[in-house]
Coordinates of C-alpha atoms in Angstrom, one line a residue:
M1 CA 129.5 82.0 90.0
K2 CA 128.1 83.7 86.9
T3 CA 124.4 84.9 86.6
S4 CA 122.6 84.1 83.4
S5 CA 121.0 87.1 82.1
D6 CA 118.3 85.6 79.8
A7 CA 116.9 83.1 82.4
Q8 CA 113.7 84.1 83.9
V9 CA 113.5 84.3 87.8
P10 CA 110.6 82.5 89.4
L11 CA 108.8 84.7 91.8
V12 CA 106.0 84.4 94.4
D13 CA 102.9 86.6 94.9
T14 CA 103.8 88.9 97.5
A15 CA 101.0 91.6 96.9
D16 CA 99.3 91.1 100.4
I17 CA 102.6 91.2 102.2
Q18 CA 103.3 94.5 104.1
Y19 CA 107.1 95.3 103.9
P20 CA 108.6 97.4 106.7
T21 CA 110.1 100.6 105.8
H22 CA 113.8 101.3 105.6
V23 CA 114.5 97.4 105.3
H24 CA 116.2 95.8 102.5
T25 CA 114.8 92.5 101.4
P26 CA 117.5 90.0 100.3
A27 CA 117.0 88.5 96.9
P28 CA 115.3 85.1 96.6
L29 CA 117.7 82.1 96.6
S30 CA 117.8 79.6 93.8
P31 CA 115.6 76.4 94.4
P32 CA 117.6 73.5 95.5
G33 CA 119.0 71.5 92.8
T34 CA 118.7 74.0 90.1
K35 CA 121.6 75.2 88.0
T36 CA 120.2 78.6 87.2
P37 CA 121.1 81.2 90.1
P38 CA 118.6 83.9 90.8
T39 CA 118.8 87.2 89.0
A40 CA 119.1 90.2 91.3
M41 CA 116.1 92.4 92.0
S42 CA 115.5 95.1 89.6
K43 CA 116.3 98.4 91.4
R44 CA 115.4 101.7 90.1
P45 CA 117.8 104.5 90.9
L46 CA 116.6 107.1 93.3
S47 CA 117.1 110.7 92.5
N48 CA 117.3 111.7 96.2
G49 CA 119.1 108.7 97.4
S50 CA 116.3 107.9 100.0
A51 CA 114.7 104.4 100.6
P52 CA 111.5 103.4 98.6
N53 CA 108.1 103.6 100.3
S54 CA 105.6 100.8 100.5
K55 CA 103.5 101.9 97.7
T56 CA 106.3 102.2 95.3
R57 CA 107.7 98.8 96.5
E58 CA 104.1 97.2 96.2
R59 CA 103.7 98.6 92.6
S60 CA 107.1 97.3 91.5
V61 CA 106.4 93.8 92.7
S62 CA 102.7 93.5 91.4
E63 CA 104.1 94.4 87.8
Q64 CA 106.5 91.5 87.9
V65 CA 104.0 88.7 89.0
D66 CA 102.8 86.7 86.1
A67 CA 100.5 83.5 86.5
N68 CA 102.1 81.5 83.7
A69 CA 105.6 82.3 84.8
L70 CA 104.9 81.3 88.3
S71 CA 103.3 78.0 87.1
K72 CA 106.4 77.2 84.9
A73 CA 108.7 78.2 87.8
L74 CA 106.8 75.8 90.2
H75 CA 107.1 73.0 87.7
H76 CA 110.8 73.7 87.2
I77 CA 111.3 73.4 90.9
E78 CA 109.6 70.1 91.2
E79 CA 111.4 68.7 88.2
A80 CA 114.9 70.0 89.7
G81 CA 114.0 68.3 93.2
R82 CA 113.5 65.0 91.6
Q83 CA 116.7 65.1 89.7
R84 CA 118.5 65.9 92.8
E85 CA 116.9 62.9 94.7
N86 CA 117.8 60.6 91.9
T87 CA 121.4 61.9 91.2
P88 CA 123.6 62.8 94.2
G89 CA 125.3 66.1 93.8
A90 CA 129.0 64.8 93.1
S91 CA 131.6 67.0 91.6
P92 CA 131.7 66.5 87.9
S93 CA 135.5 67.4 87.8
R94 CA 136.6 64.6 90.3
K95 CA 136.0 60.9 89.8
R96 CA 136.2 59.0 92.9
Q97 CA 137.7 55.4 92.9
R98 CA 134.8 52.8 93.6
I99 CA 135.8 50.6 96.6
Y100 CA 133.8 47.5 97.3
G101 CA 133.9 46.5 100.9
D102 CA 135.8 47.9 103.9
R103 CA 139.3 47.6 102.2
F104 CA 141.1 47.3 99.0
I105 CA 143.0 44.3 98.2
P106 CA 145.2 44.7 95.0
S107 CA 145.8 41.8 92.6
R108 CA 149.2 41.1 91.7
G109 CA 150.8 38.3 89.8
Q110 CA 152.9 36.1 92.0
D111 CA 154.5 32.6 91.9
F112 CA 153.0 31.2 95.1
Q113 CA 154.9 27.8 94.6
A114 CA 158.1 29.5 95.4
S115 CA 157.0 32.3 97.7
Y116 CA 157.4 30.7 100.9
S117 CA 160.8 29.2 100.1
L118 CA 162.2 32.6 99.2
L119 CA 161.3 34.4 102.4
H120 CA 164.0 36.3 103.9
E121 CA 164.8 38.6 106.8
D122 CA 167.2 41.1 105.1
G123 CA 164.7 42.7 102.9
S124 CA 165.2 46.5 102.4
P125 CA 162.6 48.9 101.2
A126 CA 165.4 50.8 99.5
T127 CA 165.3 51.1 95.8
P128 CA 168.3 49.2 94.4
S129 CA 170.4 50.3 91.6
R130 CA 169.8 48.9 88.0
S131 CA 172.8 46.7 88.2
A132 CA 171.8 45.4 91.6
K133 CA 168.3 45.1 90.4
K134 CA 169.3 42.8 87.5
T135 CA 171.5 40.8 89.6
A136 CA 168.9 40.3 92.2
Q137 CA 166.5 39.2 89.4
S138 CA 168.9 36.9 88.1
E139 CA 169.5 35.3 91.4
L140 CA 165.7 35.2 92.3
H141 CA 165.0 33.4 88.9
F142 CA 167.3 30.5 90.0
Q143 CA 165.9 30.4 93.5
K144 CA 162.5 30.0 92.2
K145 CA 163.6 27.4 89.9
E146 CA 165.2 25.3 92.7
A147 CA 162.1 25.9 94.9
N148 CA 159.7 24.9 92.2
R149 CA 161.8 21.8 91.5
T150 CA 161.5 20.8 95.2
Y151 CA 157.7 21.4 95.1
S152 CA 157.2 19.4 92.1
S153 CA 159.2 16.5 93.3
L154 CA 157.2 16.6 96.7
L155 CA 153.8 16.8 94.8
R156 CA 154.7 13.9 92.6
S157 CA 155.7 11.7 95.4
E158 CA 152.5 12.4 97.3
M159 CA 150.1 12.0 94.4
F160 CA 151.6 9.5 92.1
D161 CA 153.4 7.0 94.3
N162 CA 152.1 3.5 93.8
E163 CA 152.9 2.4 97.4
V164 CA 149.8 2.6 99.8
P165 CA 150.6 1.2 103.2
Q166 CA 147.5 -0.6 104.2
S167 CA 145.6 -0.7 100.9
I168 CA 143.1 -3.6 100.5
P169 CA 143.0 -5.2 96.8
P170 CA 139.6 -5.1 95.5
P171 CA 137.8 -8.4 95.2
V172 CA 138.1 -10.2 91.8
E173 CA 134.6 -10.6 90.6
H174 CA 133.5 -13.3 88.2
P175 CA 132.4 -12.0 84.7
S176 CA 129.1 -14.0 85.1
R177 CA 128.5 -12.2 88.4
S178 CA 129.2 -8.7 87.4
R179 CA 125.4 -7.7 88.0
T180 CA 125.0 -9.4 91.4
P181 CA 124.9 -7.3 94.3
P182 CA 128.2 -6.5 96.1
V183 CA 129.3 -8.9 98.9
S184 CA 128.2 -7.9 102.3
S185 CA 130.9 -6.3 104.5
S186 CA 130.3 -9.0 107.2
A187 CA 132.4 -11.3 105.2
L188 CA 135.4 -9.2 105.8
P189 CA 137.2 -9.1 109.2
A190 CA 136.0 -6.7 111.8
T191 CA 138.9 -4.6 111.7
L192 CA 139.3 -4.2 108.1
T193 CA 136.7 -2.4 106.0
P194 CA 136.4 -2.0 102.3
S195 CA 136.5 1.8 102.6
T196 CA 139.4 3.9 101.4
P197 CA 142.5 3.6 103.8
H198 CA 143.2 6.6 106.0
K199 CA 145.6 7.5 108.6
N200 CA 144.9 6.5 112.2
L201 CA 146.6 9.1 114.2
F202 CA 145.6 8.1 117.8
N203 CA 145.6 4.2 117.7
Y204 CA 149.0 2.8 118.2
A205 CA 148.2 -0.6 119.8
F206 CA 147.8 -3.7 117.8
P207 CA 144.2 -4.9 117.2
A208 CA 143.4 -7.8 119.7
S209 CA 142.1 -9.9 116.6
L210 CA 145.4 -9.9 115.1
T211 CA 147.4 -12.8 116.3
P212 CA 151.2 -13.3 115.6
R213 CA 150.2 -15.7 112.9
S214 CA 147.8 -13.4 111.3
L215 CA 150.4 -10.5 111.5
S216 CA 152.4 -12.3 109.0
R217 CA 149.5 -12.3 106.5
G218 CA 148.0 -9.0 107.6
P219 CA 148.8 -5.4 106.8
N220 CA 152.2 -3.9 107.0
M221 CA 153.0 -3.0 110.5
N222 CA 156.3 -1.2 109.7
A223 CA 157.0 1.6 112.3
R224 CA 157.9 4.0 109.4
S225 CA 154.5 3.4 107.7
D226 CA 152.3 6.4 106.9
I227 CA 149.6 5.1 109.1
Y228 CA 151.7 5.9 112.4
S229 CA 152.9 9.4 110.9
L230 CA 151.8 12.7 112.4
S231 CA 153.0 14.5 109.4
P232 CA 150.6 15.4 106.5
V233 CA 153.3 14.1 104.0
K234 CA 154.8 10.7 103.4
Y235 CA 157.9 9.5 105.1
S236 CA 159.9 9.6 101.9
S237 CA 158.8 13.2 101.4
Q238 CA 159.8 14.0 105.2
T239 CA 163.3 12.6 104.4
M240 CA 163.7 14.8 101.3
L241 CA 162.6 17.9 103.0
L242 CA 164.6 17.2 106.3
S243 CA 167.8 16.2 104.4
P244 CA 170.7 18.7 105.0
R245 CA 171.2 20.8 102.0
K246 CA 174.3 22.5 100.7
T247 CA 174.4 26.1 101.4
P248 CA 175.3 28.1 98.4
R249 CA 178.8 29.1 97.9
Q250 CA 179.5 32.7 98.7
V251 CA 181.1 34.7 96.1
S252 CA 182.0 38.3 96.4
K253 CA 180.3 40.4 93.7
V254 CA 182.7 43.2 93.8
P255 CA 186.2 43.0 92.3
Y256 CA 189.0 43.3 94.8
K257 CA 191.2 45.3 92.3
V258 CA 190.5 47.5 89.2
L259 CA 193.4 48.5 86.9
D260 CA 193.1 51.1 84.2
A261 CA 193.8 49.8 80.9
P262 CA 194.0 52.7 78.3
E263 CA 193.8 51.6 74.7
L264 CA 192.5 48.2 75.4
A265 CA 190.8 47.4 72.1
D266 CA 187.0 46.6 72.0
D267 CA 187.5 43.9 69.3
F268 CA 185.8 40.4 69.6
Y269 CA 188.3 38.6 67.6
L270 CA 191.6 39.6 69.5
N271 CA 193.2 38.0 72.7
L272 CA 195.1 40.7 74.5
V273 CA 195.3 39.3 78.1
D274 CA 197.1 36.3 79.5
W275 CA 198.3 35.2 83.0
G276 CA 201.6 33.4 83.1
S277 CA 202.7 30.5 85.4
S278 CA 205.1 33.0 87.2
G279 CA 202.2 35.1 88.4
V280 CA 202.9 37.9 85.8
L281 CA 199.9 39.3 83.7
A282 CA 200.5 40.4 80.2
V283 CA 198.2 43.1 78.5
G284 CA 198.5 44.4 75.0
L285 CA 197.5 48.0 74.8
G286 CA 197.7 49.6 71.5
Q287 CA 201.3 49.3 70.3
S288 CA 202.7 48.3 73.7
V289 CA 202.7 45.2 75.9
Y290 CA 202.7 45.7 79.7
L291 CA 203.6 43.4 82.5
W292 CA 201.9 43.4 85.9
D293 CA 203.4 41.3 88.7
S294 CA 200.6 40.1 91.0
T295 CA 203.1 39.6 93.9
S296 CA 204.7 43.1 94.1
G297 CA 202.1 45.0 92.1
V298 CA 204.7 46.5 89.9
V299 CA 203.7 47.5 86.2
R300 CA 206.4 47.8 83.5
Q301 CA 206.5 48.1 79.9
L302 CA 207.8 45.2 77.9
V303 CA 207.9 46.3 74.3
Q304 CA 206.8 49.4 72.2
L305 CA 206.1 48.5 68.6
E306 CA 206.4 50.9 65.7
G307 CA 204.0 51.1 62.9
E308 CA 201.8 48.0 64.1
S309 CA 199.7 47.2 67.1
V310 CA 199.4 44.2 69.5
T311 CA 196.7 41.7 68.5
S312 CA 197.5 38.7 70.7
V313 CA 199.6 37.5 73.6
G314 CA 200.3 34.1 75.0
W315 CA 202.5 32.8 77.8
I316 CA 204.4 29.5 77.6
Q317 CA 203.2 26.8 80.0
R318 CA 206.1 27.1 82.4
G319 CA 208.5 29.8 82.4
S320 CA 208.9 33.5 81.6
H321 CA 208.7 33.4 77.7
L322 CA 206.0 35.4 76.1
A323 CA 204.8 35.3 72.4
I324 CA 203.2 38.4 70.9
G325 CA 201.1 38.6 67.7
T326 CA 201.0 41.8 65.7
S327 CA 198.7 43.3 63.2
R328 CA 201.1 42.7 60.3
G329 CA 201.1 39.0 61.0
L330 CA 204.5 38.9 62.8
L331 CA 205.1 36.7 65.8
L332 CA 207.6 37.8 68.5
I333 CA 208.9 35.8 71.2
Y334 CA 210.3 37.6 74.4
D335 CA 212.4 36.7 77.4
T336 CA 210.3 38.8 79.9
V337 CA 212.9 38.4 82.6
H338 CA 215.7 40.2 80.7
S339 CA 213.4 42.2 78.4
R340 CA 214.8 40.7 75.3
R341 CA 213.5 39.8 71.9
L342 CA 214.4 36.3 71.1
R343 CA 213.0 35.7 67.7
T344 CA 210.9 37.2 65.1
M345 CA 208.8 34.7 63.0
S346 CA 206.8 35.3 60.0
G347 CA 204.3 33.3 57.8
H348 CA 201.0 35.0 58.1
T349 CA 199.7 37.7 55.6
A350 CA 197.2 39.2 58.0
R351 CA 196.9 40.0 61.7
L352 CA 197.7 37.3 64.2
S353 CA 194.7 37.0 66.6
S354 CA 195.2 33.8 68.4
L355 CA 198.0 31.9 70.1
S356 CA 198.5 28.6 71.9
W357 CA 201.5 26.7 73.4
N358 CA 202.2 23.1 73.7
A359 CA 205.6 22.6 75.0
H360 CA 207.9 23.6 72.3
I361 CA 205.2 23.8 69.6
L362 CA 203.7 27.4 69.2
S363 CA 200.5 27.5 67.2
S364 CA 199.1 30.7 65.6
G365 CA 195.8 31.6 64.0
S366 CA 195.3 34.5 61.7
R367 CA 193.0 36.5 59.7
D368 CA 194.3 34.9 56.6
R369 CA 192.2 32.0 57.8
S370 CA 195.4 29.7 58.3
I371 CA 196.9 28.1 61.4
L372 CA 200.7 27.7 61.5
H373 CA 202.7 25.2 63.8
R374 CA 206.1 26.5 64.8
D375 CA 208.8 24.6 66.6
V376 CA 210.7 27.3 68.4
R377 CA 213.8 25.0 68.7
S378 CA 213.9 24.9 64.8
P379 CA 215.1 27.9 62.8
A380 CA 212.3 27.3 60.2
Q381 CA 209.4 29.8 60.3
Y382 CA 206.9 27.1 60.6
I383 CA 206.6 23.2 60.2
Q384 CA 203.0 22.8 59.3
K385 CA 200.2 24.9 57.8
L386 CA 196.5 24.1 58.5
S387 CA 193.7 25.2 56.1
G388 CA 190.2 24.5 57.0
H389 CA 188.5 27.6 58.1
K390 CA 187.0 30.0 55.6
Q391 CA 187.5 33.2 57.6
E392 CA 189.6 34.6 60.6
V393 CA 190.7 31.9 63.3
C394 CA 190.0 33.8 66.5
G395 CA 189.9 30.7 69.1
L396 CA 192.8 28.5 69.6
R397 CA 193.5 26.1 72.3
W398 CA 195.8 23.0 72.8
N399 CA 194.9 19.9 75.0
T400 CA 198.3 18.7 76.3
D401 CA 196.5 15.5 77.6
T402 CA 195.3 14.1 74.3
G403 CA 197.5 16.1 71.9
Q404 CA 194.5 17.7 70.2
L405 CA 194.2 21.2 68.9
A406 CA 190.7 22.8 68.9
S407 CA 190.2 26.1 66.7
G408 CA 187.2 28.3 66.4
G409 CA 186.6 30.9 63.6
N410 CA 184.4 33.6 62.3
D411 CA 183.0 31.1 59.8
N412 CA 181.1 29.5 62.7
K413 CA 183.1 26.3 62.5
I414 CA 185.0 24.3 65.0
F415 CA 187.8 22.1 64.1
V416 CA 189.6 19.6 66.1
W417 CA 193.2 18.8 64.8
E418 CA 195.1 15.5 65.7
G419 CA 198.8 16.7 66.9
V420 CA 200.5 18.7 64.3
G421 CA 199.1 16.8 61.3
E422 CA 197.5 18.7 58.5
R423 CA 194.2 16.7 58.5
W424 CA 191.4 17.6 60.9
L425 CA 189.8 14.9 63.2
H426 CA 186.5 16.8 63.7
R427 CA 184.6 19.4 62.1
W428 CA 181.3 20.8 63.3
G429 CA 179.3 23.6 61.8
E430 CA 175.8 24.6 62.0
A431 CA 174.7 21.6 59.7
E432 CA 176.3 19.3 62.4
G433 CA 174.5 20.9 65.5
G434 CA 177.4 23.6 65.9
H435 CA 177.2 27.2 66.3
R436 CA 175.5 29.7 64.2
A437 CA 177.8 32.6 65.0
A438 CA 181.6 33.2 65.4
V439 CA 183.4 30.8 67.8
K440 CA 186.0 32.5 69.9
A441 CA 185.4 30.9 73.3
V442 CA 187.2 27.4 73.2
A443 CA 188.2 25.7 76.5
W444 CA 189.4 22.0 77.4
S445 CA 188.4 20.4 80.7
P446 CA 191.2 19.7 83.1
H447 CA 189.2 17.2 84.8
Q448 CA 187.7 14.9 82.1
R449 CA 189.7 13.7 79.3
G450 CA 188.5 14.9 75.9
L451 CA 185.8 17.2 76.9
L452 CA 185.7 20.3 75.0
A453 CA 183.4 23.5 75.6
T454 CA 182.7 26.2 72.9
G455 CA 180.7 29.4 72.9
G456 CA 179.0 31.3 70.1
G457 CA 178.6 34.8 69.2
T458 CA 175.7 37.1 69.3
A459 CA 173.5 35.1 66.7
D460 CA 174.0 31.9 68.6
R461 CA 174.5 32.7 72.4
C462 CA 175.1 29.0 73.2
I463 CA 177.8 26.9 75.2
K464 CA 178.2 23.5 73.6
F465 CA 180.1 20.4 75.2
W466 CA 181.8 18.0 72.8
N467 CA 183.2 14.6 73.1
T468 CA 186.4 14.5 70.9
I469 CA 188.0 11.2 71.7
S470 CA 185.2 8.8 70.8
T471 CA 184.5 7.4 67.4
S472 CA 180.9 6.7 67.8
Q473 CA 177.9 6.2 70.3
T474 CA 175.5 3.5 70.0
A475 CA 172.0 5.0 70.2
A476 CA 170.6 1.5 71.0
S477 CA 172.6 1.0 74.0
P478 CA 172.7 4.3 76.0
S479 CA 174.4 2.5 78.8
A480 CA 177.4 1.7 76.5
T481 CA 177.9 5.4 75.4
F482 CA 181.3 7.0 75.6
S483 CA 179.9 9.6 78.1
T484 CA 178.8 7.0 80.5
R485 CA 182.2 4.9 80.2
I486 CA 184.3 8.0 81.2
G487 CA 181.9 10.0 83.3
L488 CA 180.8 12.7 80.9
D489 CA 177.4 12.8 82.1
L490 CA 176.6 16.6 81.9
L491 CA 173.2 16.4 83.7
D492 CA 172.3 15.6 87.0
R493 CA 169.3 13.2 87.2
S494 CA 167.3 15.7 89.1
D495 CA 167.8 18.1 86.1
R496 CA 166.4 15.8 83.5
P497 CA 162.7 16.3 82.6
H498 CA 160.6 13.0 83.3
S499 CA 163.7 11.1 84.6
N500 CA 163.1 8.1 86.7
G501 CA 166.8 8.0 87.9
N502 CA 167.7 5.1 85.5
D503 CA 168.5 7.1 82.4
D504 CA 172.3 6.8 81.7
S505 CA 172.1 8.9 78.5
P506 CA 174.4 12.0 78.5
T507 CA 171.6 14.5 78.0
S508 CA 167.8 14.5 77.5
P509 CA 166.7 14.5 73.9
S510 CA 164.4 17.5 74.7
L511 CA 167.4 19.7 75.2
L512 CA 168.8 19.2 71.6
T513 CA 167.4 20.0 68.3
Q514 CA 167.0 17.4 65.6
S515 CA 170.2 18.5 63.9
E516 CA 172.0 18.4 67.3
Q517 CA 170.8 14.9 68.1
S518 CA 172.1 13.6 64.8
N519 CA 175.7 14.5 65.9
P520 CA 176.9 11.8 68.5
H521 CA 179.7 14.0 69.6
L522 CA 177.5 16.8 70.8
L523 CA 176.7 16.3 74.6
R524 CA 174.8 19.3 75.5
S525 CA 173.8 22.8 74.2
L526 CA 173.1 25.6 76.7
D527 CA 171.4 28.8 75.7
T528 CA 173.0 31.6 77.8
G529 CA 170.9 34.4 76.4
S530 CA 174.0 36.6 75.6
Q531 CA 177.1 36.6 73.3
V532 CA 179.7 34.2 74.8
C533 CA 183.2 35.8 74.5
N534 CA 185.5 33.5 76.7
L535 CA 185.3 30.1 78.5
L536 CA 187.6 28.7 81.2
F537 CA 187.2 25.6 83.5
S538 CA 188.3 26.0 87.1
L539 CA 191.4 24.1 88.0
N540 CA 190.4 23.2 91.6
T541 CA 186.5 22.8 91.4
S542 CA 183.9 21.3 89.1
E543 CA 182.9 24.8 87.7
L544 CA 183.0 26.9 84.7
V545 CA 183.3 30.6 84.0
S546 CA 182.1 32.4 81.0
T547 CA 182.2 36.0 79.9
H548 CA 179.6 37.7 77.9
G549 CA 179.1 40.5 75.5
Y550 CA 175.9 41.7 73.9
S551 CA 173.8 42.3 75.9
Q552 CA 174.4 41.3 79.3
H553 CA 178.2 42.3 79.8
A554 CA 178.3 40.0 82.6
I555 CA 180.8 37.1 83.9
N556 CA 178.8 33.9 85.0
V557 CA 180.0 31.1 87.0
W558 CA 178.4 27.7 86.3
K559 CA 178.2 24.6 88.4
Y560 CA 179.4 21.7 86.3
P561 CA 178.0 19.1 85.2
S562 CA 174.5 20.5 86.1
M563 CA 175.2 23.8 84.5
Q564 CA 173.3 25.6 87.4
Q565 CA 174.5 29.3 87.6
V566 CA 176.4 30.0 90.9
V567 CA 176.8 33.7 90.5
S568 CA 176.5 36.3 87.9
L569 CA 179.1 39.2 88.3
T570 CA 178.7 42.6 86.7
G571 CA 180.7 45.7 86.6
H572 CA 181.9 46.2 83.1
T573 CA 180.1 48.7 80.9
Y574 CA 181.3 47.1 77.6
R575 CA 181.6 43.6 76.3
V576 CA 183.8 41.4 78.3
L577 CA 186.1 40.4 75.8
Y578 CA 189.2 39.1 77.6
L579 CA 189.5 36.5 80.4
A580 CA 192.6 35.0 82.2
M581 CA 193.1 32.8 85.4
K582 CA 195.7 33.1 88.0
P583 CA 198.1 30.1 88.2
D584 CA 196.7 28.9 91.6
G585 CA 193.1 28.7 89.9
T586 CA 191.5 31.0 92.6
T587 CA 191.4 34.3 90.7
I588 CA 190.3 35.6 87.4
V589 CA 190.9 38.8 85.5
T590 CA 188.5 40.2 83.0
G591 CA 189.0 43.0 80.5
A592 CA 186.6 45.0 78.5
G593 CA 186.2 48.0 76.1
D594 CA 185.7 50.2 79.0
E595 CA 189.6 50.3 79.3
T596 CA 189.6 48.5 82.7
L597 CA 190.9 45.2 84.1
R598 CA 189.0 43.7 87.1
F599 CA 190.1 41.0 89.3
W600 CA 187.6 38.6 90.9
E601 CA 188.1 35.8 93.5
V602 CA 185.6 33.2 92.3
F603 CA 187.1 29.9 93.0
K604 CA 188.0 27.9 95.9
R605 CA 191.6 26.8 96.6
G606 CA 192.4 23.2 95.9
K607 CA 192.7 20.6 98.6
D608 CA 196.2 19.5 97.3
E609 CA 197.4 22.7 96.4
Q610 CA 200.8 22.6 94.8
T611 CA 203.4 25.3 94.6
T612 CA 203.8 26.9 91.1
K613 CA 206.9 25.6 89.4
S614 CA 209.4 28.4 88.7
T615 CA 211.6 26.5 86.4
S616 CA 211.1 27.2 82.7
V617 CA 210.0 24.6 80.3
V618 CA 212.7 25.8 77.8
A619 CA 215.4 24.2 80.3
D620 CA 213.8 20.6 79.6
W621 CA 214.3 21.0 75.7
G622 CA 217.0 23.5 75.1
S623 CA 217.0 27.1 74.0
I624 CA 214.8 29.0 71.5
R625 CA 216.5 29.7 68.3

């Protein structure tokens, strides 16, 4: 500690004190509480190096004593003492945390409604990875939602149920006697009092005053009545809580196979992956098309283009014929068994980005904003040209049951075409409650006739369900709506807000905006929070799979029709732009700009699974010319 040179050291009168010779007296200590350390005693150097005698020491001390200085010093000591008593000597450089009480309990925000239902025994203190943490947060969100729904239902049943087992109706008072004293309780039977009914937990015998005749007019003596229950909740609530619940389906979150796909384009508008009925996967990589046999695992190259790239591939429904679209607008048809090109068809002036088969009709959508219908049995290049979209046609799907073609484009429009005619049946844009971004994801339900699902791009992020075969829906009579008649109810009654179980409308009005409610064909709109790239309905179960781009890069499986998320699969580091399903409906393959193909087992096998037909559909109507 440094010594202040200009501070005056307080001293005491030591004139009468005799100091022993040859003894060094230590310097006086600083008074307690003072911040000024004492100054060392002034020492005169000795010429001979001997110890000072008593006279010399006495003279030096008496010269330093001053009455005024001594008084000031004593006053300074007293003030310093008071300051030390009031202010504890804590270190100024370290600030201790104040703790009130004997222990510290942190305050954390928590959803106490769902905490009890979410307790599990497989918790681990290890820090998960980012992808695992996102997946865990997504699953925890849906588990909390389910727990909160159960809690709300139980609370509503306990508080707002109108049935009280032994409630006594209040006596009806005459208006003229409203100010008279209440009727004495002696007028009532001895066993019944006008107090609030309560649960008698220990009296199970009938009162002696209740005869069989009075039992018919007396209170309800049902054995399931709440008065005989030992549970704090009602019998209806016990039934709900004790009812067996379906265990969530286990889905592997790790792909069972990953294939490298170099030069797989990261382009939202292309369709470069398709799985044929014979179990062969076709993938367009740059200027080449490769085939991967799922049975043998053999990969072979089908075609190598020159001066152009592959922009779309599409298998025929049954057989080994593959259609290939190119960047110059050409359509190539190959026999994959013999690796032979059968036809080269023209008609488009820009890249051909989407393909869809319907028996011998092959439809193609292009960047030139047109759709061409081609009959592969006819030598003509195309038989019909459809003009409706204002920008590139990137989504195209045939519905073989209804003979309808659904198309989605970069102009945010959805068209439904009737057969091969040139007039559209439906057109839905943003003004009609449609999407606000490009529509590439288009899928038809294999289980419900006329049900169409579409997905929007980054600015929309919604999955919308459409009814395509009804002409109108009567708003005044919800029970007569098309969705009720054919079973297109997209919401479980438990999912509808403020539903009493008697609502037959296809969706709750609170889930749709005003523009969406004005369109009778729109059944529901679900915001997924991410760009929707592809949609596919399961062939064996009532489920739907969607792949997403910005910014989740996930594969989501939804329970249909409640649209509760079953599982969210992650692994791709780029947008999941490509999706195809195995012919048996159990496995899906996804492709992304990270140049990988990942195979996931997400769906169950069908109960009445049929073997895949190996015969070609071409044999039914002749050859391709």
